[in-house]
Amino acid sequence: MLSRRNFLTAAVGVAAATGLAACAKEDGNTAAAGSGSGSKAITLGFSQVGSESGWRTANSDSVKSAAKDAGYTLKFSDAQQKQENQISAIRNYIAQKVDVIAFSPVVVTGWDAVLKEAKAAKIPVVLTDRSVETSDDSLYVTLVGSDFTDEGRRAAKILEKVLEKAGHKGAVKIAQLEGTTGAAPAIERAKGFKEVMDADHADDWKVVVSQTGDFTRAGGKQVMAAFLQSNPDINVLFAHNDDMAIGAIQSIEAAGKKPGKDILIVSIDGVKDGFVAMSEGKINAIVECNPLLGPQLMEVVKKVKDGETVERWIKTKESDFMQDQAKDALPTRKY
């Protein structure tokens, strides 16, 4: 996990709109080749988790756009949030003898066998966005991604500011919408949030209910409705991503409550729809997790292909936002 290893984290800021030109949708393992510099193009096999959220869509677009700009041949597959689909895609890339394999793992465990196959085939593997647990760290080269544990800590710290600004007094009863069970961001965001809560708010904060919403709006809506039935006195929602928070808002409103007032909401990601909800006063604060990893991934792929040493950890540049910043920040958010 992130706390036990050094990782390469993409050092990204908010990208300009030109960096997000959408590519045509591709089904299965198809190629999207850009105009190269005359030398043999690098072939990159990339297996994406799925298309479960606005963040993931922006991440996929960033990878496709950056590969085209770099002149790489990209073989892109959508695992539809199923590990077996991802393993199948990686094996397909091995059979095709691509130069480098990159993937964002659905869950943390269960990768040793296929990673050993890639190593035996002498195809380097780069992780993006999410970490894995393996018996041998040499099975992959590096990770391009964010520090999810720190994002959880930041979510707890910004909740302190939200509570202060709202003038909240008394017990803080928190509902937690978790990401996909077994996925690194779900595990680590919960861990970071709990660290701060246990250290600084053991007497007044309590997570009264917690369940996965699978990082989707539909999941957030459904689970939040159940939360409100079983725990109608919830006054804070911590959502592991914006899409679940947006889904939860629908259930909060359906229950006759005001999101952002009756139930204070903190989420993670910073996609456009999240900022819209925040500008409307329905989300109180968002911890940014930048999805635009494509350019950094292509730089790493080239270094790996050229046999260069790759640094293990470069801190990402991310920000935290509250409601009073939302309207100013929204015009710059193109993802």
Tab-separated table of C-alpha atoms in Angstrom:
chain	number	residue	atom	x	y	z
A	1	MET	CA	0.000	0.000	0.000
A	2	LEU	CA	1.022	3.624	-0.278
A	3	SER	CA	2.147	3.788	3.322
A	4	ARG	CA	4.659	0.990	2.829
A	5	ARG	CA	6.139	1.847	-0.528
A	6	ASN	CA	7.518	4.686	-2.556
A	7	PHE	CA	5.502	5.525	-5.613
A	8	LEU	CA	5.693	7.785	-8.613
A	9	THR	CA	2.826	10.233	-8.295
A	10	ALA	CA	1.874	12.433	-11.186
A	11	ALA	CA	2.796	16.068	-10.598
A	12	VAL	CA	-0.171	17.655	-12.264
A	13	GLY	CA	-2.042	20.920	-12.009
A	14	VAL	CA	-5.355	21.872	-13.508
A	15	ALA	CA	-4.951	21.384	-17.246
A	16	ALA	CA	-6.158	23.704	-19.973
A	17	ALA	CA	-9.128	22.688	-22.037
A	18	THR	CA	-6.903	21.855	-24.997
A	19	GLY	CA	-5.412	18.970	-23.014
A	20	LEU	CA	-8.776	17.304	-22.799
A	21	ALA	CA	-9.766	16.870	-26.434
A	22	ALA	CA	-11.931	13.775	-26.387
A	23	CYS	CA	-10.952	10.767	-28.477
A	24	ALA	CA	-13.432	8.545	-30.257
A	25	LYS	CA	-14.782	5.707	-28.128
A	26	GLU	CA	-13.054	2.412	-28.598
A	27	ASP	CA	-14.370	-1.043	-27.809
A	28	GLY	CA	-12.086	-3.746	-26.479
A	29	ASN	CA	-8.433	-3.702	-27.460
A	30	THR	CA	-8.224	-1.211	-30.307
A	31	ALA	CA	-5.414	1.052	-31.432
A	32	ALA	CA	-5.332	4.837	-31.535
A	33	ALA	CA	-2.106	5.908	-33.203
A	34	GLY	CA	-0.788	9.453	-33.266
A	35	SER	CA	1.646	11.075	-35.625
A	36	GLY	CA	5.088	9.939	-34.534
A	37	SER	CA	8.465	11.563	-35.096
A	38	GLY	CA	9.569	9.033	-37.688
A	39	SER	CA	10.961	6.419	-35.292
A	40	LYS	CA	9.126	3.223	-34.434
A	41	ALA	CA	6.147	4.156	-32.277
A	42	ILE	CA	5.898	2.768	-28.784
A	43	THR	CA	2.937	0.458	-28.373
A	44	LEU	CA	1.207	0.868	-25.016
A	45	GLY	CA	-1.435	-1.516	-23.735
A	46	PHE	CA	-3.678	0.280	-21.236
A	47	SER	CA	-6.410	-1.388	-19.173
A	48	GLN	CA	-8.805	1.050	-17.537
A	49	VAL	CA	-10.965	0.224	-14.516
A	50	GLY	CA	-14.164	1.279	-16.248
A	51	SER	CA	-16.269	4.384	-16.805
A	52	GLU	CA	-17.960	4.544	-13.432
A	53	SER	CA	-17.516	8.259	-12.771
A	54	GLY	CA	-16.756	11.658	-14.249
A	55	TRP	CA	-13.232	11.353	-12.860
A	56	ARG	CA	-12.655	8.077	-14.686
A	57	THR	CA	-13.961	9.475	-17.976
A	58	ALA	CA	-11.584	12.449	-17.693
A	59	ASN	CA	-8.727	10.088	-16.837
A	60	SER	CA	-9.409	7.923	-19.893
A	61	ASP	CA	-9.615	10.986	-22.146
A	62	SER	CA	-6.307	12.239	-20.739
A	63	VAL	CA	-4.555	8.938	-21.457
A	64	LYS	CA	-5.931	8.727	-25.005
A	65	SER	CA	-5.117	12.352	-25.816
A	66	ALA	CA	-1.603	12.155	-24.366
A	67	ALA	CA	-0.823	8.925	-26.242
A	68	LYS	CA	-1.910	10.549	-29.498
A	69	ASP	CA	0.179	13.645	-28.799
A	70	ALA	CA	3.206	11.478	-28.004
A	71	GLY	CA	2.815	9.475	-31.210
A	72	TYR	CA	2.306	6.196	-29.347
A	73	THR	CA	0.100	3.355	-30.521
A	74	LEU	CA	-2.460	2.886	-27.757
A	75	LYS	CA	-4.383	-0.315	-27.200
A	76	PHE	CA	-7.128	0.670	-24.758
A	77	SER	CA	-9.566	-1.592	-22.929
A	78	ASP	CA	-12.384	-0.911	-20.459
A	79	ALA	CA	-12.606	-3.555	-17.709
A	80	GLN	CA	-16.126	-2.496	-16.667
A	81	GLN	CA	-14.974	-2.666	-13.024
A	82	LYS	CA	-14.256	-6.385	-13.231
A	83	GLN	CA	-10.843	-7.755	-12.299
A	84	GLU	CA	-11.224	-10.792	-14.558
A	85	ASN	CA	-11.700	-8.491	-17.556
A	86	GLN	CA	-8.551	-6.596	-16.646
A	87	ILE	CA	-6.482	-9.748	-16.260
A	88	SER	CA	-7.754	-10.961	-19.631
A	89	ALA	CA	-6.813	-7.644	-21.252
A	90	ILE	CA	-3.297	-7.744	-19.770
A	91	ARG	CA	-2.798	-11.289	-21.047
A	92	ASN	CA	-3.970	-10.134	-24.453
A	93	TYR	CA	-1.380	-7.341	-24.396
A	94	ILE	CA	1.300	-9.869	-23.473
A	95	ALA	CA	0.275	-12.062	-26.425
A	96	GLN	CA	0.433	-9.010	-28.716
A	97	LYS	CA	3.951	-8.224	-27.425
A	98	VAL	CA	3.262	-4.587	-26.662
A	99	ASP	CA	6.213	-2.492	-25.458
A	100	VAL	CA	4.719	-1.429	-22.126
A	101	ILE	CA	1.588	-2.347	-20.181
A	102	ALA	CA	-0.173	0.166	-17.942
A	103	PHE	CA	-3.323	-0.365	-15.924
A	104	SER	CA	-5.390	1.097	-13.123
A	105	PRO	CA	-6.210	-1.914	-10.953
A	106	VAL	CA	-9.820	-2.550	-9.997
A	107	VAL	CA	-8.809	-3.917	-6.597
A	108	VAL	CA	-5.580	-4.201	-4.610
A	109	THR	CA	-4.993	-7.958	-4.512
A	110	GLY	CA	-4.934	-10.864	-6.966
A	111	TRP	CA	-2.388	-9.643	-9.533
A	112	ASP	CA	0.716	-11.756	-8.920
A	113	ALA	CA	0.058	-14.428	-11.541
A	114	VAL	CA	-0.555	-12.096	-14.486
A	115	LEU	CA	2.247	-9.728	-13.455
A	116	LYS	CA	4.650	-12.679	-13.364
A	117	GLU	CA	3.538	-13.529	-16.905
A	118	ALA	CA	4.332	-9.984	-18.039
A	119	LYS	CA	7.731	-10.110	-16.333
A	120	ALA	CA	8.522	-13.452	-17.970
A	121	ALA	CA	7.661	-11.878	-21.331
A	122	LYS	CA	9.995	-8.956	-20.475
A	123	ILE	CA	7.191	-6.407	-20.777
A	124	PRO	CA	7.426	-3.685	-18.122
A	125	VAL	CA	4.259	-2.799	-16.217
A	126	VAL	CA	3.327	0.667	-14.946
A	127	LEU	CA	0.472	1.144	-12.491
A	128	THR	CA	-1.708	4.221	-12.837
A	129	ASP	CA	-3.979	5.860	-10.273
A	130	ARG	CA	-4.214	2.840	-7.945
A	131	SER	CA	-1.788	0.607	-6.082
A	132	VAL	CA	-1.606	-3.171	-5.720
A	133	GLU	CA	-0.290	-5.598	-3.127
A	134	THR	CA	2.146	-8.143	-4.568
A	135	SER	CA	4.587	-10.717	-3.233
A	136	ASP	CA	7.330	-9.089	-5.315
A	137	ASP	CA	7.586	-5.338	-5.915
A	138	SER	CA	9.737	-5.934	-9.006
A	139	LEU	CA	6.629	-7.209	-10.818
A	140	TYR	CA	5.834	-3.604	-11.741
A	141	VAL	CA	8.080	-0.640	-12.391
A	142	THR	CA	6.270	2.217	-10.684
A	143	LEU	CA	2.938	3.873	-9.938
A	144	VAL	CA	1.664	7.111	-11.446
A	145	GLY	CA	-1.060	8.196	-9.049
A	146	SER	CA	-2.191	10.109	-5.978
A	147	ASP	CA	-1.709	9.654	-2.243
A	148	PHE	CA	-5.196	8.498	-1.271
A	149	THR	CA	-4.417	8.261	2.437
A	150	ASP	CA	-3.446	11.911	2.446
A	151	GLU	CA	-6.664	12.752	0.593
A	152	GLY	CA	-8.601	11.108	3.417
A	153	ARG	CA	-6.684	13.139	5.990
A	154	ARG	CA	-7.352	16.335	4.050
A	155	ALA	CA	-11.058	15.487	3.856
A	156	ALA	CA	-11.170	15.243	7.660
A	157	LYS	CA	-9.259	18.503	8.108
A	158	ILE	CA	-11.500	20.394	5.698
A	159	LEU	CA	-14.554	18.964	7.482
A	160	GLU	CA	-13.284	20.752	10.589
A	161	LYS	CA	-13.492	24.029	8.662
A	162	VAL	CA	-16.921	23.173	7.266
A	163	LEU	CA	-18.283	22.463	10.741
A	164	GLU	CA	-16.804	25.680	12.089
A	165	LYS	CA	-18.226	27.740	9.241
A	166	ALA	CA	-21.655	26.138	9.693
A	167	GLY	CA	-21.563	26.914	13.408
A	168	HIS	CA	-22.183	23.261	14.205
A	169	LYS	CA	-22.311	22.343	17.886
A	170	GLY	CA	-22.609	18.902	19.427
A	171	ALA	CA	-22.081	15.398	18.127
A	172	VAL	CA	-20.956	14.856	14.555
A	173	LYS	CA	-22.730	11.804	13.144
A	174	ILE	CA	-21.023	10.820	9.912
A	175	ALA	CA	-22.265	8.635	7.086
A	176	GLN	CA	-19.455	7.352	4.871
A	177	LEU	CA	-19.996	6.384	1.239
A	178	GLU	CA	-17.076	4.098	0.448
A	179	GLY	CA	-15.596	3.421	-2.965
A	180	THR	CA	-15.384	-0.021	-4.552
A	181	THR	CA	-14.660	-2.701	-1.952
A	182	GLY	CA	-11.005	-3.723	-2.089
A	183	ALA	CA	-9.930	-0.765	-4.249
A	184	ALA	CA	-6.944	1.277	-3.087
A	185	PRO	CA	-8.739	4.654	-2.972
A	186	ALA	CA	-11.579	3.203	-0.884
A	187	ILE	CA	-9.208	1.574	1.591
A	188	GLU	CA	-6.799	4.474	1.882
A	189	ARG	CA	-9.253	7.390	1.908
A	190	ALA	CA	-11.143	5.719	4.756
A	191	LYS	CA	-7.849	5.087	6.557
A	192	GLY	CA	-6.651	8.694	6.276
A	193	PHE	CA	-9.993	10.112	7.415
A	194	LYS	CA	-10.061	7.765	10.407
A	195	GLU	CA	-6.512	8.726	11.406
A	196	VAL	CA	-7.510	12.358	11.868
A	197	MET	CA	-10.855	11.507	13.419
A	198	ASP	CA	-9.302	9.174	16.004
A	199	ALA	CA	-6.466	11.551	16.817
A	200	ASP	CA	-8.404	14.812	17.066
A	201	HIS	CA	-12.120	14.024	17.370
A	202	ALA	CA	-12.486	10.777	19.284
A	203	ASP	CA	-15.015	12.390	21.629
A	204	ASP	CA	-17.283	14.215	19.184
A	205	TRP	CA	-17.058	12.554	15.751
A	206	LYS	CA	-18.450	9.126	14.946
A	207	VAL	CA	-18.957	7.258	11.684
A	208	VAL	CA	-22.398	5.833	12.429
A	209	VAL	CA	-22.855	4.059	9.099
A	210	SER	CA	-20.510	3.161	6.250
A	211	GLN	CA	-21.093	1.217	3.036
A	212	THR	CA	-19.805	1.013	-0.507
A	213	GLY	CA	-21.520	2.967	-3.252
A	214	ASP	CA	-19.052	1.545	-5.793
A	215	PHE	CA	-17.925	5.048	-6.881
A	216	THR	CA	-21.155	5.512	-8.891
A	217	ARG	CA	-24.002	8.040	-8.706
A	218	ALA	CA	-26.581	5.263	-8.718
A	219	GLY	CA	-24.769	3.550	-5.860
A	220	GLY	CA	-24.515	6.786	-3.887
A	221	LYS	CA	-28.218	7.473	-4.327
A	222	GLN	CA	-29.327	3.982	-3.337
A	223	VAL	CA	-27.038	3.629	-0.317
A	224	MET	CA	-27.776	7.136	0.985
A	225	ALA	CA	-31.498	6.404	0.874
A	226	ALA	CA	-30.873	3.355	3.057
A	227	PHE	CA	-28.653	5.397	5.392
A	228	LEU	CA	-31.410	7.933	5.937
A	229	GLN	CA	-33.890	5.180	6.746
A	230	SER	CA	-31.643	3.553	9.354
A	231	ASN	CA	-29.970	6.709	10.684
A	232	PRO	CA	-32.228	9.739	10.128
A	233	ASP	CA	-30.102	11.892	12.465
A	234	ILE	CA	-27.000	11.841	10.215
A	235	ASN	CA	-25.596	15.365	9.959
A	236	VAL	CA	-22.434	14.806	7.895
A	237	LEU	CA	-21.699	12.813	4.728
A	238	PHE	CA	-18.149	11.882	3.733
A	239	ALA	CA	-18.200	10.524	0.164
A	240	HIS	CA	-15.106	8.914	-1.338
A	241	ASN	CA	-15.867	10.597	-4.663
A	242	ASP	CA	-18.025	13.357	-6.147
A	243	ASP	CA	-20.273	11.039	-8.152
A	244	MET	CA	-21.468	9.190	-5.052
A	245	ALA	CA	-22.016	12.544	-3.315
A	246	ILE	CA	-24.112	13.775	-6.246
A	247	GLY	CA	-26.204	10.604	-6.138
A	248	ALA	CA	-26.592	10.981	-2.368
A	249	ILE	CA	-27.839	14.552	-2.803
A	250	GLN	CA	-30.845	13.219	-4.711
A	251	SER	CA	-31.792	10.947	-1.810
A	252	ILE	CA	-31.223	13.703	0.758
A	253	GLU	CA	-33.555	16.026	-1.147
A	254	ALA	CA	-36.121	13.252	-1.600
A	255	ALA	CA	-36.119	12.829	2.176
A	256	GLY	CA	-37.026	16.500	2.580
A	257	LYS	CA	-33.606	17.577	3.833
A	258	LYS	CA	-31.258	20.240	2.473
A	259	PRO	CA	-27.850	18.948	1.316
A	260	GLY	CA	-25.068	21.266	2.428
A	261	LYS	CA	-27.174	22.545	5.354
A	262	ASP	CA	-29.104	19.784	7.133
A	263	ILE	CA	-26.416	17.338	6.078
A	264	LEU	CA	-22.954	18.778	5.503
A	265	ILE	CA	-21.117	17.087	2.641
A	266	VAL	CA	-17.402	16.601	1.968
A	267	SER	CA	-16.252	14.608	-1.048
A	268	ILE	CA	-13.118	13.838	-3.047
A	269	ASP	CA	-12.230	14.316	-6.751
A	270	GLY	CA	-13.126	17.767	-8.047
A	271	VAL	CA	-14.973	16.943	-11.269
A	272	LYS	CA	-17.057	19.661	-12.904
A	273	ASP	CA	-20.406	18.345	-11.680
A	274	GLY	CA	-19.022	18.303	-8.155
A	275	PHE	CA	-18.099	21.969	-8.463
A	276	VAL	CA	-21.544	22.762	-9.845
A	277	ALA	CA	-23.128	21.120	-6.794
A	278	MET	CA	-20.751	23.034	-4.539
A	279	SER	CA	-21.557	26.350	-6.254
A	280	GLU	CA	-25.226	25.579	-5.581
A	281	GLY	CA	-24.457	25.060	-1.892
A	282	LYS	CA	-25.195	21.329	-1.963
A	283	ILE	CA	-21.612	20.143	-1.379
A	284	ASN	CA	-19.649	22.013	1.281
A	285	ALA	CA	-16.093	21.054	0.346
A	286	ILE	CA	-14.120	18.958	-2.125
A	287	VAL	CA	-10.622	17.511	-1.896
A	288	GLU	CA	-9.062	17.453	-5.347
A	289	CYS	CA	-7.771	14.272	-6.967
A	290	ASN	CA	-6.530	15.246	-10.416
A	291	PRO	CA	-7.397	12.745	-13.185
A	292	LEU	CA	-5.131	14.212	-15.868
A	293	LEU	CA	-2.383	11.618	-15.586
A	294	GLY	CA	-1.930	11.029	-19.316
A	295	PRO	CA	1.052	13.316	-20.043
A	296	GLN	CA	2.974	12.074	-17.007
A	297	LEU	CA	2.199	8.460	-17.885
A	298	MET	CA	3.557	8.921	-21.423
A	299	GLU	CA	6.769	10.424	-20.051
A	300	VAL	CA	7.191	7.435	-17.761
A	301	VAL	CA	6.414	4.963	-20.559
A	302	LYS	CA	9.159	6.475	-22.720
A	303	LYS	CA	11.695	6.323	-19.893
A	304	VAL	CA	10.768	2.740	-19.119
A	305	LYS	CA	11.000	1.729	-22.784
A	306	ASP	CA	14.406	3.433	-23.048
A	307	GLY	CA	15.649	1.604	-19.973
A	308	GLU	CA	16.003	4.751	-17.889
A	309	THR	CA	15.727	4.768	-14.121
A	310	VAL	CA	12.337	6.009	-12.987
A	311	GLU	CA	11.878	7.967	-9.792
A	312	ARG	CA	9.619	6.300	-7.267
A	313	TRP	CA	7.574	9.174	-5.842
A	314	ILE	CA	6.781	12.707	-7.044
A	315	LYS	CA	4.104	14.399	-4.950
A	316	THR	CA	0.993	15.471	-6.794
A	317	LYS	CA	-0.127	19.102	-6.624
A	318	GLU	CA	-3.749	19.090	-5.523
A	319	SER	CA	-5.997	21.560	-3.727
A	320	ASP	CA	-8.946	21.679	-1.360
A	321	PHE	CA	-12.036	23.759	-2.131
A	322	MET	CA	-14.962	25.088	-0.093
A	323	GLN	CA	-18.281	26.569	-1.197
A	324	ASP	CA	-17.049	30.154	-1.201
A	325	GLN	CA	-14.349	29.214	-3.762
A	326	ALA	CA	-16.573	27.166	-6.031
A	327	LYS	CA	-17.874	29.892	-8.330
A	328	ASP	CA	-14.372	31.234	-8.966
A	329	ALA	CA	-12.897	27.776	-9.518
A	330	LEU	CA	-15.673	26.398	-11.713
A	331	PRO	CA	-14.726	28.201	-14.972
A	332	THR	CA	-11.234	26.656	-14.849
A	333	ARG	CA	-12.488	23.107	-14.288
A	334	LYS	CA	-12.677	21.486	-17.691
A	335	TYR	CA	-13.000	17.892	-16.514
